[in-house]
Amino acid sequence: MIGIDAGGTKILGVVLDPNRAVEHELRTTWRERTTDATVELLIEFCRELEKAVGEVQAFGFGLPALVPSARGAIPYSTHLPLEGVDFRVRAAQALGRPVAVDNDVNCALRGEVAMGAAVDRQNVVMLTLGTGIGGALLLDGQLYRGARGFAAELGHIPIAKDGPPCQGKCPGRGCLEALASGGALGRAARELAERDPESTLGQALLAGAEIDGALVTDLALAGDRQAQALIATVGEHLGVGLAAFANAFDPELILIGGGLARAGELLLGPARRVLEQRALPAIREQVQVELAGLGERAGAIGAAIMAAELCAREE
Amino acid sequence: MIGIDAGGTKILGVVLDPNRAVEHELRTTWRERTTDATVELLIEFCRELEKAVGEVQAFGFGLPALVPSARGAIPYSTHLPLEGVDFRVRAAQALGRPVAVDNDVNCALRGEVAMGAAVDRQNVVMLTLGTGIGGALLLDGQLYRGARGFAAELGHIPIAKDGPPCQGKCPGRGCLEALASGGALGRAARELAERDPESTLGQALLAGAEIDGALVTDLALAGDRQAQALIATVGEHLGVGLAAFANAFDPELILIGGGLARAGELLLGPARRVLEQRALPAIREQVQVELAGLGERAGAIGAAIMAAELCAREE
């Protein structure tokens, strides 16, 4: 099975063998493209993987988009020009074999359930903290997709009703994504860099560096106190969201993935503290907050598993 | 089947005939009691209902509490002194027949699904707006109870991370319950009454009336502009929560019940407007926001249906 995780700046593909071990892996970066070129590149990427391992039975794609459960066009995509495209149909026509498509975070959670940090768990909330925040829900052992397939947009929970406007095409204000994402961290860091040219971040700005969440994370891990404080604030905002998810879902486990998860306890420590302060006591006692286990491969692995499940259903 | 809905100030019991029609109904009010007296009164209430209709097979109770899915004591109860009580075991011993127990809003949603506003729906968010806010979730056709049975505490979603402390035993701040409940409406009305003695609410306060959500609702329905404005503000706060639930659950339907629902469009109009402004466009287009259909009987009817389902499983 081939699984593809299509992010905003990179594509990662894996081939899983029948024992679900990663047999082959391929990655590339891409820049902004037209819709047709984006679809074509994803198809080409599958063909490239097949050159290495031979023909596979089915393909799975994780896309940063709202993916309808039934047939139909993608109504919303965060980073890729796939809106209005019925990607499942186009990919299946081009590849001539079954294709499964889902939201990228749903795929990542499938991967974590199959062989990562959520094995044997029944009720799991997953968040991926990157430029934006993606979400996925395992409820009573099933991936929850909602009435139309658009559920678990957990980055778009407002935690500050009068807060800053959210990012991208979200019309909300004070969403978790606006306050606890890598994008939010980058904005806070740029403000600090401009306000305090003496700071490490200020020096980096003067030296022409791009001030973003990744840089803040690097500096924080290297011991910079101001970068650590910025991450702690983002972690506290995250904790407010975790309290919401604890009270709404009574989960066993909340998994945190995505690039910002590299910050580890610098982020999770403050988040857990706020969760414990704010969630209902009977609920919070039992909720674990952990880092995702499969790292950046989770989405591609989960997409390949989704393809295998599709074949199993069709047989 | 007998179903009991035990609220903070009243108990409502129904007997359903085999066609699920309400055969008999009984209600009473109660005041603060000890744990033992509370349990005993609920048992007596069942016996009273049986005097009218003859012996039934099983009993269902909806309690304003976190009710564990498995055996075990209630860890948290909003209005009744039932914490630490394994109510299911005690009631079954006293009544000598099968007993099913669940959260009161879960019972109300069961009732709405069986014969109210949620018939044939698969993905429904229910909120009951009273002194507090209760929640229940029907996800992919199943009532969602979470890992331990404590899920859907939807009143305790923070929508204003730096907002006022929440009510009761919730350690949160700016929870939906703190800003969009009947309790929140009553607090805002008392502030207005003190600030503006000329207002209808101010006059009511001077006349010694209790200024609460019910009074504001009565005045608003009678045309008082200031009372209507207070309800509109609560409705806007509710709308922020509805945007969160829309984005998290992608539901077909959000049902609003509880005493505050009497305000009807005075409340739902502003709530729908904010939902439309703030939820992701692809999601909000499809979400209906409606009043619950069974009114105050929903919980007792749902509790009786739960008892019938328990019998069906045991047969």
Short mmCIF file of C-alpha atoms in Angstrom, two decimals, chain B:
data_model
loop_
_atom_site.label_atom_id
_atom_site.label_comp_id
_atom_site.label_asym_id
_atom_site.label_seq_id
_atom_site.Cartn_x
_atom_site.Cartn_y
_atom_site.Cartn_z
CA MET B 1 -41.31 1.58 31.82
CA ILE B 2 -40.83 4.34 34.34
CA GLY B 3 -38.52 7.25 33.63
CA ILE B 4 -37.51 9.84 36.21
CA ASP B 5 -35.87 13.18 35.53
CA ALA B 6 -34.40 14.50 38.77
CA GLY B 7 -33.64 18.20 38.55
CA GLY B 8 -32.29 20.57 41.13
CA THR B 9 -35.73 21.78 42.24
CA LYS B 10 -38.23 19.31 40.79
CA ILE B 11 -38.70 15.67 39.91
CA LEU B 12 -40.70 14.66 36.89
CA GLY B 13 -41.66 11.03 36.29
CA VAL B 14 -43.44 9.40 33.38
CA VAL B 15 -44.75 5.94 32.64
CA LEU B 16 -44.53 4.97 28.98
CA ASP B 17 -46.86 2.35 27.54
CA PRO B 18 -45.51 -0.25 25.06
CA ASN B 19 -46.17 2.21 22.20
CA ARG B 20 -44.05 4.81 23.96
CA ALA B 21 -47.03 7.03 24.72
CA VAL B 22 -47.00 8.79 28.07
CA GLU B 23 -49.48 6.76 30.12
CA HIS B 24 -49.05 8.57 33.41
CA GLU B 25 -47.09 11.49 34.76
CA LEU B 26 -46.16 12.74 38.20
CA ARG B 27 -44.19 15.72 39.39
CA THR B 28 -43.08 17.18 42.66
CA THR B 29 -40.69 19.81 43.93
CA TRP B 30 -38.09 19.24 46.58
CA ARG B 31 -35.74 21.19 48.77
CA GLU B 32 -32.23 20.52 49.88
CA ARG B 33 -31.94 17.13 51.56
CA THR B 34 -29.38 14.68 52.79
CA THR B 35 -28.00 12.05 50.45
CA ASP B 36 -30.06 9.27 52.00
CA ALA B 37 -33.25 11.33 51.92
CA THR B 38 -32.66 12.18 48.28
CA VAL B 39 -32.20 8.55 47.28
CA GLU B 40 -35.21 7.50 49.37
CA LEU B 41 -37.42 10.18 47.83
CA LEU B 42 -36.51 9.06 44.31
CA ILE B 43 -37.36 5.44 45.22
CA GLU B 44 -40.65 6.52 46.80
CA PHE B 45 -41.44 8.49 43.69
CA CYS B 46 -41.12 5.32 41.60
CA ARG B 47 -43.39 3.42 43.99
CA GLU B 48 -45.93 6.22 43.76
CA LEU B 49 -45.95 5.96 39.97
CA GLU B 50 -46.36 2.18 40.16
CA LYS B 51 -49.38 2.59 42.42
CA ALA B 52 -51.08 4.33 39.53
CA VAL B 53 -50.12 1.96 36.71
CA GLY B 54 -49.11 -1.37 38.24
CA GLU B 55 -45.70 -3.00 38.38
CA VAL B 56 -43.21 -2.11 35.66
CA GLN B 57 -40.19 -4.05 34.37
CA ALA B 58 -37.46 -1.49 34.82
CA PHE B 59 -36.63 2.06 35.82
CA GLY B 60 -34.57 4.79 34.20
CA PHE B 61 -33.15 7.82 35.99
CA GLY B 62 -31.71 10.99 34.52
CA LEU B 63 -29.54 12.76 37.08
CA PRO B 64 -27.82 16.18 36.94
CA ALA B 65 -24.46 14.50 37.47
CA LEU B 66 -21.45 12.85 35.91
CA VAL B 67 -22.62 9.22 35.74
CA PRO B 68 -19.91 6.58 35.26
CA SER B 69 -20.45 4.19 32.33
CA ALA B 70 -19.22 1.30 34.43
CA ARG B 71 -20.10 0.54 38.04
CA GLY B 72 -19.04 3.10 40.56
CA ALA B 73 -19.89 6.18 42.50
CA ILE B 74 -21.03 9.48 41.03
CA PRO B 75 -17.99 11.78 41.22
CA TYR B 76 -19.81 15.07 40.61
CA SER B 77 -23.39 16.23 40.87
CA THR B 78 -24.53 19.75 40.14
CA HIS B 79 -27.63 20.16 42.26
CA LEU B 80 -28.22 16.98 44.27
CA PRO B 81 -26.18 15.51 47.15
CA LEU B 82 -25.41 12.32 45.21
CA GLU B 83 -21.63 12.49 45.07
CA GLY B 84 -20.03 9.28 46.26
CA VAL B 85 -23.25 7.31 45.73
CA ASP B 86 -23.42 4.33 43.36
CA PHE B 87 -26.99 5.28 42.57
CA ARG B 88 -27.58 2.45 40.11
CA VAL B 89 -26.76 -0.20 42.70
CA ARG B 90 -28.74 1.45 45.48
CA ALA B 91 -31.84 2.00 43.36
CA ALA B 92 -31.73 -1.54 41.92
CA GLN B 93 -31.47 -3.00 45.44
CA ALA B 94 -34.35 -0.92 46.70
CA LEU B 95 -36.62 -1.49 43.70
CA GLY B 96 -35.67 -5.12 43.03
CA ARG B 97 -35.66 -4.64 39.27
CA PRO B 98 -33.22 -3.41 36.60
CA VAL B 99 -32.24 0.23 36.83
CA ALA B 100 -30.54 2.37 34.17
CA VAL B 101 -28.94 5.69 35.13
CA ASP B 102 -27.47 8.42 32.97
CA ASN B 103 -26.83 12.12 32.91
CA ASP B 104 -30.07 14.11 32.59
CA VAL B 105 -29.16 15.75 29.30
CA ASN B 106 -28.15 12.42 27.79
CA CYS B 107 -31.65 11.25 28.73
CA ALA B 108 -33.23 14.33 27.19
CA LEU B 109 -31.36 13.72 23.93
CA ARG B 110 -32.49 10.07 23.97
CA GLY B 111 -36.05 11.37 24.23
CA GLU B 112 -35.57 13.85 21.38
CA VAL B 113 -34.06 11.13 19.17
CA ALA B 114 -36.90 8.71 19.94
CA MET B 115 -39.84 11.04 19.47
CA GLY B 116 -38.80 14.68 19.47
CA ALA B 117 -36.85 17.07 17.27
CA ALA B 118 -33.97 14.68 16.50
CA VAL B 119 -35.85 11.72 15.01
CA ASP B 120 -33.78 10.13 12.20
CA ARG B 121 -30.80 12.36 12.91
CA GLN B 122 -27.32 10.86 13.28
CA ASN B 123 -25.16 13.77 14.50
CA VAL B 124 -26.77 16.07 17.04
CA VAL B 125 -25.41 18.44 19.69
CA MET B 126 -27.88 19.17 22.48
CA LEU B 127 -27.61 21.98 25.01
CA THR B 128 -29.97 22.61 27.90
CA LEU B 129 -29.85 26.18 29.09
CA GLY B 130 -31.03 26.48 32.67
CA THR B 131 -29.25 27.83 35.71
CA GLY B 132 -26.26 25.99 34.22
CA ILE B 133 -25.69 24.51 30.79
CA GLY B 134 -25.86 20.79 30.16
CA GLY B 135 -24.77 19.02 27.00
CA ALA B 136 -25.26 15.75 25.17
CA LEU B 137 -23.90 14.35 21.93
CA LEU B 138 -25.35 11.97 19.39
CA LEU B 139 -22.44 11.04 17.11
CA ASP B 140 -22.89 8.70 14.15
CA GLY B 141 -26.20 7.60 15.63
CA GLN B 142 -24.83 6.72 19.07
CA LEU B 143 -24.98 8.64 22.30
CA TYR B 144 -21.35 9.58 23.02
CA ARG B 145 -20.37 9.17 26.67
CA GLY B 146 -16.56 9.29 26.55
CA ALA B 147 -13.95 7.07 28.14
CA ARG B 148 -15.57 7.05 31.59
CA GLY B 149 -19.08 8.34 30.86
CA PHE B 150 -18.34 11.99 31.64
CA ALA B 151 -18.24 13.49 28.14
CA ALA B 152 -20.38 16.27 26.68
CA GLU B 153 -19.93 18.73 29.52
CA LEU B 154 -20.50 21.33 26.83
CA GLY B 155 -21.29 24.10 29.29
CA HIS B 156 -17.67 23.94 30.37
CA ILE B 157 -16.06 24.91 27.10
CA PRO B 158 -14.09 28.11 27.73
CA ILE B 159 -15.04 30.76 25.19
CA ALA B 160 -13.31 33.64 26.99
CA LYS B 161 -10.05 32.47 28.52
CA ASP B 162 -9.81 35.54 30.75
CA GLY B 163 -13.54 35.68 31.47
CA PRO B 164 -15.41 35.43 34.79
CA PRO B 165 -15.01 32.33 36.99
CA CYS B 166 -17.44 29.55 36.15
CA GLN B 167 -20.24 28.43 38.46
CA GLY B 168 -20.49 25.64 40.99
CA LYS B 169 -17.59 23.24 41.19
CA CYS B 170 -16.12 24.08 37.79
CA PRO B 171 -12.64 25.56 38.21
CA GLY B 172 -12.72 27.13 34.73
CA ARG B 173 -13.02 30.75 33.63
CA GLY B 174 -15.17 32.17 30.85
CA CYS B 175 -16.93 28.85 30.28
CA LEU B 176 -20.02 28.89 28.11
CA GLU B 177 -22.02 28.32 31.30
CA ALA B 178 -20.48 31.44 32.84
CA LEU B 179 -21.61 33.57 29.89
CA ALA B 180 -24.63 32.02 28.22
CA SER B 181 -26.70 30.28 30.92
CA GLY B 182 -29.80 31.38 32.79
CA GLY B 183 -27.47 32.01 35.72
CA ALA B 184 -25.34 34.35 33.60
CA LEU B 185 -28.50 36.09 32.38
CA GLY B 186 -29.69 36.56 35.97
CA ARG B 187 -26.35 38.07 37.01
CA ALA B 188 -26.39 40.52 34.10
CA ALA B 189 -29.99 41.44 34.97
CA ARG B 190 -29.15 42.09 38.63
CA GLU B 191 -26.31 44.39 37.54
CA LEU B 192 -28.66 46.28 35.26
CA ALA B 193 -31.36 46.50 37.96
CA GLU B 194 -28.88 47.97 40.44
CA ARG B 195 -27.41 50.36 37.90
CA ASP B 196 -30.75 51.56 36.51
CA PRO B 197 -33.52 51.71 39.13
CA GLU B 198 -35.85 53.28 36.53
CA SER B 199 -35.73 50.19 34.34
CA THR B 200 -38.41 47.52 34.56
CA LEU B 201 -35.82 45.24 36.13
CA GLY B 202 -34.80 48.00 38.55
CA GLN B 203 -38.43 48.48 39.54
CA ALA B 204 -38.81 44.74 40.02
CA LEU B 205 -35.74 44.70 42.27
CA LEU B 206 -37.12 47.59 44.34
CA ALA B 207 -40.42 45.70 44.63
CA GLY B 208 -38.51 42.76 46.10
CA ALA B 209 -38.76 40.40 43.14
CA GLU B 210 -36.09 37.79 42.57
CA ILE B 211 -34.09 38.90 39.54
CA ASP B 212 -33.27 35.73 37.62
CA GLY B 213 -33.19 34.34 34.12
CA ALA B 214 -36.86 33.35 34.27
CA LEU B 215 -37.95 36.91 35.12
CA VAL B 216 -35.80 38.37 32.33
CA THR B 217 -37.32 35.89 29.90
CA ASP B 218 -40.85 36.80 31.00
CA LEU B 219 -40.13 40.53 30.60
CA ALA B 220 -38.44 40.05 27.24
CA LEU B 221 -41.35 38.00 25.90
CA ALA B 222 -43.67 40.77 27.13
CA GLY B 223 -41.70 43.29 25.07
CA ASP B 224 -39.26 44.91 27.51
CA ARG B 225 -36.38 46.20 25.38
CA GLN B 226 -33.72 46.06 28.06
CA ALA B 227 -34.60 42.46 28.93
CA GLN B 228 -34.49 41.62 25.23
CA ALA B 229 -31.04 43.20 24.92
CA LEU B 230 -29.76 41.12 27.85
CA ILE B 231 -31.04 37.96 26.17
CA ALA B 232 -29.50 39.02 22.85
CA THR B 233 -26.09 39.33 24.53
CA VAL B 234 -26.46 35.87 26.06
CA GLY B 235 -27.51 34.63 22.61
CA GLU B 236 -24.35 36.09 21.07
CA HIS B 237 -22.22 34.30 23.66
CA LEU B 238 -24.15 31.13 22.93
CA GLY B 239 -23.35 31.64 19.25
CA VAL B 240 -19.61 31.60 19.98
CA GLY B 241 -20.10 28.22 21.63
CA LEU B 242 -22.20 26.99 18.73
CA ALA B 243 -19.35 27.91 16.34
CA ALA B 244 -17.03 25.77 18.47
CA PHE B 245 -19.46 22.84 18.38
CA ALA B 246 -20.09 23.21 14.64
CA ASN B 247 -16.35 23.13 13.87
CA ALA B 248 -15.66 20.26 16.27
CA PHE B 249 -18.63 18.00 15.48
CA ASP B 250 -19.89 18.93 11.99
CA PRO B 251 -23.42 18.16 13.25
CA GLU B 252 -26.64 18.15 11.27
CA LEU B 253 -28.52 19.73 14.12
CA ILE B 254 -27.93 21.68 17.33
CA LEU B 255 -30.88 21.41 19.72
CA ILE B 256 -31.48 24.01 22.40
CA GLY B 257 -33.62 23.06 25.40
CA GLY B 258 -33.97 24.05 29.03
CA GLY B 259 -35.82 26.93 30.66
CA LEU B 260 -34.00 29.67 28.76
CA ALA B 261 -35.18 28.15 25.47
CA ARG B 262 -38.57 29.76 26.25
CA ALA B 263 -37.01 32.98 24.93
CA GLY B 264 -37.15 31.40 21.47
CA GLU B 265 -35.93 33.59 18.63
CA LEU B 266 -34.92 36.39 21.03
CA LEU B 267 -32.13 33.99 22.02
CA LEU B 268 -31.67 31.84 18.91
CA GLY B 269 -31.62 34.72 16.43
CA PRO B 270 -28.43 36.33 17.82
CA ALA B 271 -26.93 32.86 18.41
CA ARG B 272 -27.46 31.81 14.79
CA ARG B 273 -26.06 35.13 13.54
CA VAL B 274 -22.80 34.69 15.50
CA LEU B 275 -22.58 31.03 14.44
CA GLU B 276 -22.84 32.13 10.81
CA GLN B 277 -20.22 34.84 11.31
CA ARG B 278 -17.70 32.58 13.02
CA ALA B 279 -17.94 28.92 12.01
CA LEU B 280 -16.06 27.58 8.98
CA PRO B 281 -18.22 28.33 5.92
CA ALA B 282 -18.42 24.77 4.58
CA ILE B 283 -19.66 23.58 7.95
CA ARG B 284 -22.02 26.35 9.03
CA GLU B 285 -24.06 26.19 5.83
CA GLN B 286 -25.50 22.84 6.81
CA VAL B 287 -26.00 23.15 10.56
CA GLN B 288 -29.55 23.70 11.80
CA VAL B 289 -30.14 25.29 15.20
CA GLU B 290 -33.56 24.40 16.57
CA LEU B 291 -35.49 24.31 19.82
CA ALA B 292 -35.85 20.93 21.48
CA GLY B 293 -39.21 19.34 20.79
CA LEU B 294 -40.31 17.57 23.96
CA GLY B 295 -39.95 20.42 26.41
CA GLU B 296 -39.52 19.60 30.07
CA ARG B 297 -40.65 15.99 29.60
CA ALA B 298 -37.70 15.08 27.35
CA GLY B 299 -35.47 13.83 30.17
CA ALA B 300 -38.11 11.63 31.82
CA ILE B 301 -39.21 10.19 28.47
CA GLY B 302 -35.58 9.48 27.52
CA ALA B 303 -34.97 7.84 30.90
CA ALA B 304 -37.94 5.54 30.36
CA ILE B 305 -36.67 4.66 26.87
CA MET B 306 -33.25 3.92 28.36
CA ALA B 307 -34.94 1.52 30.81
CA ALA B 308 -36.75 -0.18 27.92
CA GLU B 309 -33.45 -0.57 26.06
CA LEU B 310 -31.88 -2.08 29.16
CA CYS B 311 -34.65 -4.69 29.31
CA ALA B 312 -34.28 -5.41 25.59
CA ARG B 313 -30.56 -6.05 26.08
CA GLU B 314 -31.14 -8.31 29.07
CA GLU B 315 -33.78 -10.43 27.36
#
